[in-house]
Amino acid sequence: MTRIKLLFTLSVLLIVSGCTLKNYYVLSTASQPKEMYPYKSQVIGVEKVAVPKYLFKREIAVAKSSNHVIFLGGSAWAEDMDTGLTRRLISFLQKKFKQPGVYAYPWGTDGQPDIKINVQVSRFIAQEGTVYLDASWEAREMRTDRRVLKLFSTTVPTNEDAGSIVNAMDSAFAQLEEEIARGVREL
């Protein structure tokens, strides 16, 4: 009798766990640049994009207030956000400048890159129908120590569902990518 109860309980758990739908999302697919910049034969190094700690969890975070964050059930990130955003920025810059010489830290090249990019995301979250992205970034030419250092802030409207939030986050990060590329072009 105990064995039958155990088998029944396991069967129910398997059925219930199979019914819980998990949607996985990524932001690491780089958008296609609207405008390409002339090829630069410089090597660009991108340090890992730093993100707030609430993005280290795999669940999608939503702010209910300035100090209350919840995580959406049934939806999760398919990769670590810092790694995915770094990979996406590298891919975007490769497309934007039509060159493969864009690498993640450690550079993977002999010596230092010609240009180093550092991105610090301080806020990247949905709250009350809006996705907020606040960041600071720096592009620095290593040989001359010439720098472009800027603050970035944008908002993108969204619905409350995970798919809409991810699409709005994608759009917000695309704006940041374009601004960083303009900064690299200035160097």
CSV table of C-alpha atoms in Angstrom, one decimal:
chain,number,residue,atom,x,y,z
A,1,MET,CA,0.0,0.0,0.0
A,2,THR,CA,2.8,2.4,0.8
A,3,ARG,CA,4.5,1.6,-2.5
A,4,ILE,CA,1.3,2.5,-4.4
A,5,LYS,CA,0.9,5.8,-2.5
A,6,LEU,CA,4.6,6.6,-3.3
A,7,LEU,CA,4.1,5.8,-7.0
A,8,PHE,CA,0.9,7.8,-7.1
A,9,THR,CA,2.6,10.8,-5.4
A,10,LEU,CA,5.5,10.6,-7.9
A,11,SER,CA,3.1,10.4,-10.8
A,12,VAL,CA,1.2,13.5,-9.6
A,13,LEU,CA,4.4,15.4,-9.1
A,14,LEU,CA,5.7,14.6,-12.6
A,15,ILE,CA,2.4,15.6,-14.2
A,16,VAL,CA,2.3,18.9,-12.2
A,17,SER,CA,5.9,19.7,-12.9
A,18,GLY,CA,5.4,19.0,-16.6
A,19,CYS,CA,2.5,21.4,-16.7
A,20,THR,CA,4.4,24.4,-15.3
A,21,LEU,CA,5.5,26.2,-18.4
A,22,LYS,CA,8.9,28.0,-18.4
A,23,ASN,CA,9.5,30.6,-21.0
A,24,TYR,CA,13.2,31.4,-21.5
A,25,TYR,CA,14.3,34.8,-22.9
A,26,VAL,CA,17.6,36.2,-24.1
A,27,LEU,CA,18.8,39.7,-24.9
A,28,SER,CA,22.0,38.6,-26.5
A,29,THR,CA,20.9,38.7,-30.1
A,30,ALA,CA,22.4,42.0,-31.5
A,31,SER,CA,20.1,44.2,-33.5
A,32,GLN,CA,21.0,45.1,-37.0
A,33,PRO,CA,22.5,48.6,-37.1
A,34,LYS,CA,20.5,51.2,-39.1
A,35,GLU,CA,23.7,52.8,-40.3
A,36,MET,CA,27.2,51.3,-40.6
A,37,TYR,CA,30.4,53.2,-39.8
A,38,PRO,CA,33.6,53.0,-41.9
A,39,TYR,CA,35.9,50.1,-41.0
A,40,LYS,CA,38.5,51.0,-38.4
A,41,SER,CA,41.4,48.7,-38.2
A,42,GLN,CA,41.5,49.1,-34.5
A,43,VAL,CA,40.9,46.3,-32.0
A,44,ILE,CA,38.1,47.0,-29.6
A,45,GLY,CA,38.0,45.4,-26.2
A,46,VAL,CA,34.7,45.2,-24.2
A,47,GLU,CA,34.9,44.6,-20.5
A,48,LYS,CA,32.0,42.5,-19.0
A,49,VAL,CA,28.9,44.7,-18.8
A,50,ALA,CA,28.3,45.2,-15.1
A,51,VAL,CA,24.6,44.8,-14.0
A,52,PRO,CA,22.7,45.3,-10.7
A,53,LYS,CA,22.6,42.2,-8.5
A,54,TYR,CA,18.8,41.7,-9.0
A,55,LEU,CA,19.7,40.7,-12.6
A,56,PHE,CA,22.0,37.9,-11.4
A,57,LYS,CA,18.9,35.8,-10.7
A,58,ARG,CA,17.5,34.0,-13.7
A,59,GLU,CA,14.0,35.2,-13.1
A,60,ILE,CA,12.8,38.4,-14.8
A,61,ALA,CA,12.7,41.2,-12.2
A,62,VAL,CA,9.9,43.7,-12.0
A,63,ALA,CA,9.9,46.7,-9.6
A,64,LYS,CA,6.7,47.2,-7.7
A,65,SER,CA,8.1,50.3,-6.0
A,66,SER,CA,11.5,52.0,-5.6
A,67,ASN,CA,12.5,49.4,-3.0
A,68,HIS,CA,10.3,46.4,-3.8
A,69,VAL,CA,11.3,43.9,-6.5
A,70,ILE,CA,9.4,40.8,-7.5
A,71,PHE,CA,10.3,38.1,-10.0
A,72,LEU,CA,7.9,36.9,-12.7
A,73,GLY,CA,7.0,33.2,-12.3
A,74,GLY,CA,7.0,31.0,-15.3
A,75,SER,CA,9.6,33.1,-17.2
A,76,ALA,CA,13.3,33.2,-16.9
A,77,TRP,CA,16.5,34.4,-18.6
A,78,ALA,CA,18.2,31.7,-20.6
A,79,GLU,CA,21.6,33.1,-19.7
A,80,ASP,CA,23.4,35.4,-17.2
A,81,MET,CA,22.5,39.0,-18.1
A,82,ASP,CA,26.1,40.3,-17.7
A,83,THR,CA,27.4,37.7,-20.1
A,84,GLY,CA,24.6,38.0,-22.5
A,85,LEU,CA,24.7,41.8,-22.7
A,86,THR,CA,28.5,41.7,-23.2
A,87,ARG,CA,28.2,39.2,-26.0
A,88,ARG,CA,25.4,41.3,-27.6
A,89,LEU,CA,27.4,44.6,-27.4
A,90,ILE,CA,30.4,42.9,-29.0
A,91,SER,CA,28.2,41.5,-31.8
A,92,PHE,CA,26.6,44.8,-32.4
A,93,LEU,CA,29.9,46.7,-32.6
A,94,GLN,CA,31.3,44.0,-35.0
A,95,LYS,CA,28.3,44.7,-37.3
A,96,LYS,CA,28.3,48.5,-36.8
A,97,PHE,CA,32.0,48.9,-37.8
A,98,LYS,CA,32.1,45.9,-40.2
A,99,GLN,CA,35.0,44.3,-38.4
A,100,PRO,CA,35.6,41.2,-36.4
A,101,GLY,CA,38.2,42.8,-34.2
A,102,VAL,CA,35.9,43.3,-31.2
A,103,TYR,CA,36.7,41.0,-28.2
A,104,ALA,CA,35.6,40.4,-24.6
A,105,TYR,CA,37.9,40.7,-21.7
A,106,PRO,CA,40.4,39.1,-21.4
A,107,TRP,CA,41.0,40.5,-24.8
A,108,GLY,CA,42.1,37.3,-26.6
A,109,THR,CA,44.6,39.3,-28.6
A,110,ASP,CA,48.3,39.9,-28.2
A,111,GLY,CA,48.7,43.0,-26.1
A,112,GLN,CA,46.1,45.6,-25.3
A,113,PRO,CA,43.2,46.6,-27.5
A,114,ASP,CA,43.3,50.0,-29.3
A,115,ILE,CA,39.9,51.0,-27.7
A,116,LYS,CA,38.5,49.8,-24.4
A,117,ILE,CA,34.8,49.9,-23.5
A,118,ASN,CA,33.4,49.8,-20.0
A,119,VAL,CA,29.7,49.7,-19.3
A,120,GLN,CA,28.1,49.9,-15.8
A,121,VAL,CA,24.3,49.4,-15.8
A,122,SER,CA,22.8,50.8,-12.6
A,123,ARG,CA,19.1,50.2,-13.4
A,124,PHE,CA,17.5,47.9,-15.9
A,125,ILE,CA,14.0,46.9,-14.9
A,126,ALA,CA,10.3,47.3,-15.6
A,127,GLN,CA,8.0,49.3,-13.4
A,128,GLU,CA,4.4,50.4,-13.9
A,129,GLY,CA,4.4,49.9,-17.7
A,130,THR,CA,7.8,51.3,-18.4
A,131,VAL,CA,11.3,49.7,-18.8
A,132,TYR,CA,14.1,51.8,-17.3
A,133,LEU,CA,17.7,51.6,-18.4
A,134,ASP,CA,20.3,53.8,-16.6
A,135,ALA,CA,24.0,53.2,-17.3
A,136,SER,CA,27.3,54.9,-17.5
A,137,TRP,CA,29.8,54.0,-20.1
A,138,GLU,CA,33.3,54.9,-21.2
A,139,ALA,CA,35.2,54.4,-24.4
A,140,ARG,CA,38.9,55.0,-24.1
A,141,GLU,CA,41.6,55.0,-26.8
A,142,MET,CA,44.4,53.2,-25.0
A,143,ARG,CA,47.3,54.8,-26.9
A,144,THR,CA,46.4,58.4,-26.4
A,145,ASP,CA,44.2,58.0,-23.3
A,146,ARG,CA,41.5,60.0,-25.0
A,147,ARG,CA,38.1,59.2,-23.5
A,148,VAL,CA,34.4,59.5,-24.1
A,149,LEU,CA,32.5,59.1,-20.8
A,150,LYS,CA,28.7,59.5,-20.6
A,151,LEU,CA,25.7,58.8,-18.6
A,152,PHE,CA,22.8,57.1,-20.4
A,153,SER,CA,19.1,56.9,-19.5
A,154,THR,CA,16.1,55.8,-21.5
A,155,THR,CA,12.6,54.6,-20.9
A,156,VAL,CA,10.5,52.3,-23.1
A,157,PRO,CA,6.8,51.6,-22.7
A,158,THR,CA,5.8,48.0,-22.0
A,159,ASN,CA,2.9,45.8,-20.9
A,160,GLU,CA,3.1,43.7,-17.8
A,161,ASP,CA,3.7,40.4,-19.4
A,162,ALA,CA,7.2,38.9,-19.7
A,163,GLY,CA,7.4,38.9,-23.5
A,164,SER,CA,6.5,42.6,-23.7
A,165,ILE,CA,9.0,43.5,-20.9
A,166,VAL,CA,11.8,41.6,-22.7
A,167,ASN,CA,11.0,43.3,-26.0
A,168,ALA,CA,11.1,46.7,-24.3
A,169,MET,CA,14.4,45.8,-22.6
A,170,ASP,CA,15.7,44.8,-26.1
A,171,SER,CA,14.8,48.2,-27.5
A,172,ALA,CA,16.3,50.0,-24.5
A,173,PHE,CA,19.6,48.2,-24.8
A,174,ALA,CA,19.6,48.8,-28.6
A,175,GLN,CA,19.6,52.5,-27.9
A,176,LEU,CA,22.5,52.2,-25.5
A,177,GLU,CA,24.5,50.2,-28.2
A,178,GLU,CA,24.0,52.9,-30.7
A,179,GLU,CA,25.2,55.6,-28.3
A,180,ILE,CA,28.3,53.6,-27.4
A,181,ALA,CA,29.1,53.1,-31.1
A,182,ARG,CA,28.8,56.9,-31.7
A,183,GLY,CA,31.3,57.3,-28.8
A,184,VAL,CA,33.7,54.9,-30.3
A,185,ARG,CA,33.4,56.7,-33.6
A,186,GLU,CA,34.3,60.0,-31.9
A,187,LEU,CA,37.7,58.6,-30.8
